[in-house]
Amino acid sequence: MTDGASNAAARTPRGKAPTDQPIGRHLPGHIEAALLRAGEATDSAGQSWAGRDLSGGGNPLHHFDDDDGTADPGYLEAITALKAGSGTEHMVHEALAHARVFVPVVATLAEGGLGDHGFTEDKEADMALVTITAPDGRPALPVFSSVDRLQAWHGQARPVAVYAPRAALSAVAEKAQLLVIDPAAEATFVLRRPAMWALAQQQVWTPSYADETLLPLLQAAADADPAILGITAAPGRGVASRTADGTVMAGGGPGPELRVEVSLRSGMARDDVTDTVERLQRTLGADPEFGARVDSLELGLQGPPARA
């Protein structure tokens, strides 16, 4: 949690290739399995592909046989509504629950050496997810709504089509804290940790600033401290984001996502105010339900200024 400090967006500069180096890690099993046997004459059981028709509609081995690489219509509709001011972050999350996205992977040298003529030769190569680091230091997984947007961001990355919940599951496996959709594109949408985890588990997500189940937790923390007279919650300053043309969207930002306003007793000394705020932060941070539902927090004080 942060005290009035905003987490910076996990984005690369618009119109530029990413500056973060791909992290060479083993792929999650579902992606590795999809790539491992590409081009081989037999399947994983040693059975020949010859004479087998795998292109038929409804074949569970090929969810994306007819995929043209363009953005999912449901996601486009949700992000367009968010830009127009008629949509919400919740609606975008709902659309992603059924959307196909593209995860970027790149080849990394696993083992190399010098050849007969003194040149470096690749002996083995692995495929690795491309991950980025947010300006605040948190790891993030970029995914893309279309092949064109992925290739514009990283020309050497290979797109792997997966459903968005599966991409979120990969992000969790990579210990990423953010899922960044279409970095450096016209509209970038960041799924903060609770939203990413909910998508990975295919659960409904409610933003913390709209989650009424958090209000009793906040009130209980306030009631336990005699210095606190009242407490309210609202969207944090980091919920909104901007498109490339400067349009403000009421969602898609990396946080802080929840702003808590606290009313204190009048006449408190400055040190007492500081101690009260720190106690409140510790109380909320120790609550597992609060921690699971809130990605980042900023605190504001209401009332007369504290005494020196």
CSV table of C-alpha atoms in Angstrom, one decimal:
chain,number,residue,atom,x,y,z
A,1,MET,CA,0.0,0.0,0.0
A,2,THR,CA,1.1,3.6,-0.6
A,3,ASP,CA,0.4,6.7,1.4
A,4,GLY,CA,-0.6,9.3,-1.2
A,5,ALA,CA,2.0,8.0,-3.6
A,6,SER,CA,0.9,6.9,-7.1
A,7,ASN,CA,2.2,3.7,-8.7
A,8,ALA,CA,3.5,4.5,-12.2
A,9,ALA,CA,2.0,2.8,-15.3
A,10,ALA,CA,3.7,-0.3,-16.6
A,11,ARG,CA,4.0,1.0,-20.1
A,12,THR,CA,6.8,1.4,-22.7
A,13,PRO,CA,7.0,4.9,-24.4
A,14,ARG,CA,4.3,5.2,-27.0
A,15,GLY,CA,5.5,4.4,-30.5
A,16,LYS,CA,8.7,2.9,-29.4
A,17,ALA,CA,9.9,-0.7,-28.9
A,18,PRO,CA,10.2,-1.9,-25.3
A,19,THR,CA,13.4,-1.1,-23.6
A,20,ASP,CA,13.1,-3.9,-21.0
A,21,GLN,CA,15.0,-7.0,-21.9
A,22,PRO,CA,13.0,-10.2,-22.1
A,23,ILE,CA,13.4,-12.4,-19.0
A,24,GLY,CA,14.5,-15.9,-20.0
A,25,ARG,CA,12.3,-18.1,-18.0
A,26,HIS,CA,10.7,-21.4,-18.9
A,27,LEU,CA,7.2,-21.0,-20.3
A,28,PRO,CA,4.1,-22.0,-18.5
A,29,GLY,CA,3.2,-25.6,-19.4
A,30,HIS,CA,0.2,-24.8,-21.7
A,31,ILE,CA,2.3,-22.4,-23.9
A,32,GLU,CA,5.4,-24.6,-23.8
A,33,ALA,CA,3.4,-27.6,-24.9
A,34,ALA,CA,1.9,-25.7,-27.7
A,35,LEU,CA,5.3,-24.8,-29.1
A,36,LEU,CA,7.4,-27.7,-28.2
A,37,ARG,CA,6.4,-30.2,-30.9
A,38,ALA,CA,5.8,-27.7,-33.7
A,39,GLY,CA,6.9,-29.2,-37.0
A,40,GLU,CA,7.4,-32.7,-35.7
A,41,ALA,CA,5.9,-35.7,-37.6
A,42,THR,CA,4.2,-37.2,-34.6
A,43,ASP,CA,2.2,-36.1,-31.7
A,44,SER,CA,3.2,-36.3,-28.0
A,45,ALA,CA,2.1,-40.0,-28.0
A,46,GLY,CA,4.3,-40.8,-31.0
A,47,GLN,CA,1.3,-41.2,-33.3
A,48,SER,CA,1.8,-39.9,-36.9
A,49,TRP,CA,-0.1,-36.8,-38.0
A,50,ALA,CA,-0.4,-38.3,-41.5
A,51,GLY,CA,-4.0,-38.9,-42.6
A,52,ARG,CA,-5.5,-37.0,-39.6
A,53,ASP,CA,-7.9,-34.1,-40.2
A,54,LEU,CA,-7.5,-31.6,-37.3
A,55,SER,CA,-8.9,-28.6,-39.0
A,56,GLY,CA,-12.6,-29.3,-38.4
A,57,GLY,CA,-14.8,-26.8,-36.6
A,58,GLY,CA,-15.2,-27.6,-32.9
A,59,ASN,CA,-11.9,-29.5,-32.7
A,60,PRO,CA,-10.7,-28.9,-29.1
A,61,LEU,CA,-7.1,-29.0,-30.3
A,62,HIS,CA,-7.6,-25.9,-32.3
A,63,HIS,CA,-9.5,-23.1,-30.6
A,64,PHE,CA,-8.1,-20.5,-33.0
A,65,ASP,CA,-8.1,-22.2,-36.4
A,66,ASP,CA,-9.9,-19.4,-38.1
A,67,ASP,CA,-8.4,-16.6,-36.0
A,68,ASP,CA,-7.5,-13.6,-38.2
A,69,GLY,CA,-5.4,-11.9,-35.5
A,70,THR,CA,-7.6,-8.9,-35.0
A,71,ALA,CA,-8.9,-7.7,-31.6
A,72,ASP,CA,-11.8,-9.5,-29.9
A,73,PRO,CA,-15.0,-7.6,-30.7
A,74,GLY,CA,-16.2,-7.8,-27.1
A,75,TYR,CA,-13.0,-6.2,-25.7
A,76,LEU,CA,-13.1,-3.5,-28.4
A,77,GLU,CA,-16.7,-2.7,-27.5
A,78,ALA,CA,-15.8,-2.5,-23.8
A,79,ILE,CA,-12.7,-0.3,-24.2
A,80,THR,CA,-14.5,2.0,-26.6
A,81,ALA,CA,-17.3,2.5,-24.1
A,82,LEU,CA,-14.7,3.2,-21.4
A,83,LYS,CA,-13.2,5.9,-23.6
A,84,ALA,CA,-16.6,7.3,-24.4
A,85,GLY,CA,-17.4,7.6,-20.7
A,86,SER,CA,-20.3,5.1,-20.8
A,87,GLY,CA,-18.3,2.0,-19.7
A,88,THR,CA,-16.5,0.9,-16.6
A,89,GLU,CA,-13.5,-1.1,-15.6
A,90,HIS,CA,-15.8,-3.9,-14.5
A,91,MET,CA,-17.3,-4.1,-18.0
A,92,VAL,CA,-13.8,-4.4,-19.5
A,93,HIS,CA,-13.0,-7.2,-17.1
A,94,GLU,CA,-16.2,-9.0,-18.0
A,95,ALA,CA,-15.3,-8.7,-21.7
A,96,LEU,CA,-11.8,-10.1,-21.1
A,97,ALA,CA,-13.3,-13.2,-19.4
A,98,HIS,CA,-14.3,-14.4,-22.9
A,99,ALA,CA,-11.6,-12.7,-25.0
A,100,ARG,CA,-8.7,-14.1,-27.0
A,101,VAL,CA,-5.4,-12.2,-26.5
A,102,PHE,CA,-1.9,-12.7,-27.7
A,103,VAL,CA,1.0,-13.4,-25.4
A,104,PRO,CA,4.5,-12.4,-26.7
A,105,VAL,CA,7.2,-15.0,-26.5
A,106,VAL,CA,10.8,-14.7,-27.8
A,107,ALA,CA,13.6,-17.2,-28.5
A,108,THR,CA,16.4,-17.1,-26.0
A,109,LEU,CA,19.8,-18.8,-26.2
A,110,ALA,CA,19.9,-21.7,-23.7
A,111,GLU,CA,23.3,-23.1,-24.8
A,112,GLY,CA,25.8,-21.7,-27.2
A,113,GLY,CA,29.4,-22.0,-28.3
A,114,LEU,CA,32.0,-21.2,-30.9
A,115,GLY,CA,31.8,-23.0,-34.2
A,116,ASP,CA,34.6,-24.3,-36.4
A,117,HIS,CA,35.1,-20.9,-38.0
A,118,GLY,CA,35.1,-18.9,-34.7
A,119,PHE,CA,31.6,-17.6,-34.9
A,120,THR,CA,29.0,-18.0,-32.1
A,121,GLU,CA,26.5,-20.7,-32.9
A,122,ASP,CA,23.2,-21.5,-31.2
A,123,LYS,CA,23.2,-25.0,-29.8
A,124,GLU,CA,19.8,-24.8,-28.0
A,125,ALA,CA,17.1,-22.1,-27.8
A,126,ASP,CA,14.2,-21.8,-25.4
A,127,MET,CA,11.0,-19.8,-25.9
A,128,ALA,CA,10.4,-17.3,-23.1
A,129,LEU,CA,7.6,-15.0,-22.1
A,130,VAL,CA,8.4,-11.3,-22.6
A,131,THR,CA,8.0,-9.5,-19.2
A,132,ILE,CA,8.4,-5.9,-18.3
A,133,THR,CA,9.1,-4.0,-15.1
A,134,ALA,CA,6.8,-1.2,-14.1
A,135,PRO,CA,8.4,2.1,-13.1
A,136,ASP,CA,7.6,1.4,-9.5
A,137,GLY,CA,9.5,-1.9,-9.7
A,138,ARG,CA,6.6,-4.3,-10.0
A,139,PRO,CA,6.8,-7.1,-12.6
A,140,ALA,CA,4.2,-7.0,-15.3
A,141,LEU,CA,3.1,-9.3,-18.1
A,142,PRO,CA,2.2,-7.5,-21.4
A,143,VAL,CA,-0.5,-9.1,-23.6
A,144,PHE,CA,-2.1,-7.8,-26.8
A,145,SER,CA,-5.5,-7.7,-28.3
A,146,SER,CA,-4.2,-8.1,-31.8
A,147,VAL,CA,-1.2,-9.4,-33.7
A,148,ASP,CA,-0.6,-6.0,-35.3
A,149,ARG,CA,-0.4,-4.3,-31.9
A,150,LEU,CA,2.0,-7.0,-30.6
A,151,GLN,CA,4.3,-6.7,-33.6
A,152,ALA,CA,4.3,-2.9,-33.5
A,153,TRP,CA,5.5,-3.2,-29.9
A,154,HIS,CA,8.1,-5.9,-30.4
A,155,GLY,CA,9.0,-7.0,-33.9
A,156,GLN,CA,10.8,-10.1,-32.9
A,157,ALA,CA,8.2,-11.5,-30.5
A,158,ARG,CA,6.0,-14.5,-31.6
A,159,PRO,CA,2.3,-14.2,-30.8
A,160,VAL,CA,0.7,-17.1,-28.9
A,161,ALA,CA,-3.1,-17.0,-28.9
A,162,VAL,CA,-4.7,-17.8,-25.6
A,163,TYR,CA,-7.8,-16.8,-23.8
A,164,ALA,CA,-7.3,-13.9,-21.4
A,165,PRO,CA,-7.9,-15.9,-18.2
A,166,ARG,CA,-5.1,-18.2,-19.3
A,167,ALA,CA,-2.9,-15.2,-19.9
A,168,ALA,CA,-3.7,-14.0,-16.4
A,169,LEU,CA,-2.8,-17.4,-15.0
A,170,SER,CA,0.5,-17.2,-16.7
A,171,ALA,CA,1.1,-13.7,-15.2
A,172,VAL,CA,0.4,-15.2,-11.7
A,173,ALA,CA,2.8,-18.1,-12.4
A,174,GLU,CA,5.4,-15.5,-13.4
A,175,LYS,CA,4.8,-13.6,-10.2
A,176,ALA,CA,3.7,-10.6,-12.1
A,177,GLN,CA,1.7,-8.0,-10.2
A,178,LEU,CA,0.1,-6.4,-13.3
A,179,LEU,CA,-1.4,-7.5,-16.6
A,180,VAL,CA,-0.9,-4.8,-19.2
A,181,ILE,CA,-3.1,-4.9,-22.3
A,182,ASP,CA,-1.7,-3.3,-25.4
A,183,PRO,CA,1.2,-1.3,-24.0
A,184,ALA,CA,2.3,1.6,-26.2
A,185,ALA,CA,-1.0,1.3,-28.2
A,186,GLU,CA,-3.7,4.0,-28.6
A,187,ALA,CA,-5.4,2.7,-25.5
A,188,THR,CA,-3.5,0.8,-22.8
A,189,PHE,CA,-5.5,-0.9,-20.1
A,190,VAL,CA,-3.8,-2.2,-16.9
A,191,LEU,CA,-5.3,-4.9,-14.8
A,192,ARG,CA,-4.2,-4.4,-11.2
A,193,ARG,CA,-3.4,-7.4,-9.0
A,194,PRO,CA,-6.9,-8.2,-7.7
A,195,ALA,CA,-8.5,-7.9,-11.1
A,196,MET,CA,-5.7,-10.1,-12.6
A,197,TRP,CA,-6.1,-12.8,-10.0
A,198,ALA,CA,-9.9,-12.8,-10.4
A,199,LEU,CA,-9.5,-13.2,-14.2
A,200,ALA,CA,-7.0,-16.1,-13.7
A,201,GLN,CA,-9.6,-17.8,-11.5
A,202,GLN,CA,-12.5,-16.9,-13.8
A,203,GLN,CA,-14.2,-15.1,-11.0
A,204,VAL,CA,-16.3,-11.9,-11.1
A,205,TRP,CA,-14.3,-8.8,-10.1
A,206,THR,CA,-15.5,-5.7,-8.4
A,207,PRO,CA,-13.1,-2.7,-8.2
A,208,SER,CA,-12.2,-1.9,-4.6
A,209,TYR,CA,-13.6,1.6,-4.8
A,210,ALA,CA,-17.0,0.1,-5.7
A,211,ASP,CA,-16.9,-2.9,-3.4
A,212,GLU,CA,-19.4,-2.3,-0.6
A,213,THR,CA,-18.1,-5.4,1.3
A,214,LEU,CA,-15.0,-3.3,2.2
A,215,LEU,CA,-16.9,-0.6,4.0
A,216,PRO,CA,-17.5,-2.7,7.2
A,217,LEU,CA,-13.7,-3.5,7.2
A,218,LEU,CA,-12.9,0.2,7.0
A,219,GLN,CA,-15.4,1.1,9.6
A,220,ALA,CA,-14.2,-1.6,12.0
A,221,ALA,CA,-10.6,-0.2,11.7
A,222,ALA,CA,-11.9,3.3,12.4
A,223,ASP,CA,-14.0,2.2,15.4
A,224,ALA,CA,-11.0,0.5,16.9
A,225,ASP,CA,-9.1,3.9,17.1
A,226,PRO,CA,-10.5,6.6,19.3
A,227,ALA,CA,-8.6,9.3,17.3
A,228,ILE,CA,-10.6,8.5,14.2
A,229,LEU,CA,-14.1,10.1,14.0
A,230,GLY,CA,-15.1,9.0,10.5
A,231,ILE,CA,-13.8,7.2,7.4
A,232,THR,CA,-14.9,7.2,3.7
A,233,ALA,CA,-13.7,5.5,0.5
A,234,ALA,CA,-13.5,6.7,-3.1
A,235,PRO,CA,-11.6,5.9,-6.3
A,236,GLY,CA,-7.9,6.6,-6.1
A,237,ARG,CA,-6.0,9.0,-8.3
A,238,GLY,CA,-4.4,6.1,-10.2
A,239,VAL,CA,-7.6,4.5,-11.5
A,240,ALA,CA,-7.9,6.7,-14.5
A,241,SER,CA,-5.6,6.5,-17.6
A,242,ARG,CA,-5.1,8.4,-20.8
A,243,THR,CA,-5.2,7.3,-24.4
A,244,ALA,CA,-2.5,8.4,-26.9
A,245,ASP,CA,-4.6,11.4,-27.9
A,246,GLY,CA,-5.0,12.6,-24.3
A,247,THR,CA,-8.5,11.3,-23.7
A,248,VAL,CA,-9.0,10.4,-20.0
A,249,MET,CA,-10.5,7.0,-19.4
A,250,ALA,CA,-12.2,6.3,-16.0
A,251,GLY,CA,-10.2,3.1,-15.6
A,252,GLY,CA,-7.2,1.2,-16.8
A,253,GLY,CA,-4.7,3.0,-14.6
A,254,PRO,CA,-2.1,1.1,-12.4
A,255,GLY,CA,-3.2,2.7,-9.1
A,256,PRO,CA,-3.4,3.7,-6.4
A,257,GLU,CA,-7.0,2.5,-6.9
A,258,LEU,CA,-8.6,3.3,-3.5
A,259,ARG,CA,-8.6,6.6,-1.7
A,260,VAL,CA,-9.5,6.5,2.0
A,261,GLU,CA,-10.4,9.8,3.7
A,262,VAL,CA,-10.1,9.9,7.4
A,263,SER,CA,-11.6,12.5,9.8
A,264,LEU,CA,-9.6,12.9,13.1
A,265,ARG,CA,-10.2,14.6,16.4
A,266,SER,CA,-9.5,18.3,16.3
A,267,GLY,CA,-6.5,19.7,18.1
A,268,MET,CA,-4.2,16.6,17.6
A,269,ALA,CA,-0.5,17.1,17.5
A,270,ARG,CA,1.3,16.4,14.2
A,271,ASP,CA,3.1,13.4,15.7
A,272,ASP,CA,-0.2,12.0,17.0
A,273,VAL,CA,-1.7,12.3,13.5
A,274,THR,CA,1.3,10.5,12.0
A,275,ASP,CA,1.0,7.7,14.5
A,276,THR,CA,-2.8,7.4,13.9
A,277,VAL,CA,-2.3,7.1,10.1
A,278,GLU,CA,0.4,4.5,10.6
A,279,ARG,CA,-1.8,2.5,12.9
A,280,LEU,CA,-4.6,2.5,10.4
A,281,GLN,CA,-2.3,1.4,7.6
A,282,ARG,CA,-1.0,-1.5,9.7
A,283,THR,CA,-4.5,-2.6,10.7
A,284,LEU,CA,-5.8,-2.6,7.1
A,285,GLY,CA,-2.6,-4.2,5.8
A,286,ALA,CA,-3.0,-7.1,8.3
A,287,ASP,CA,-6.5,-7.9,7.2
A,288,PRO,CA,-6.2,-10.7,4.6
A,289,GLU,CA,-9.6,-9.9,3.0
A,290,PHE,CA,-8.7,-6.2,2.6
A,291,GLY,CA,-5.3,-7.1,1.1
A,292,ALA,CA,-6.8,-9.5,-1.4
A,293,ARG,CA,-9.3,-6.9,-2.6
A,294,VAL,CA,-7.2,-3.8,-2.6
A,295,ASP,CA,-4.1,-3.4,-4.8
A,296,SER,CA,-2.9,0.0,-3.7
A,297,LEU,CA,-4.2,2.6,-1.3
A,298,GLU,CA,-3.8,6.3,-0.6
A,299,LEU,CA,-4.9,8.1,2.6
A,300,GLY,CA,-6.3,11.6,2.9
A,301,LEU,CA,-7.0,13.6,6.1
A,302,GLN,CA,-10.1,15.7,6.6
A,303,GLY,CA,-10.5,18.5,9.2
A,304,PRO,CA,-8.4,21.2,10.7
A,305,PRO,CA,-4.6,21.0,10.3
A,306,ALA,CA,-2.7,19.3,13.1
A,307,ARG,CA,-0.8,21.3,15.8
A,308,ALA,CA,2.9,21.5,15.4
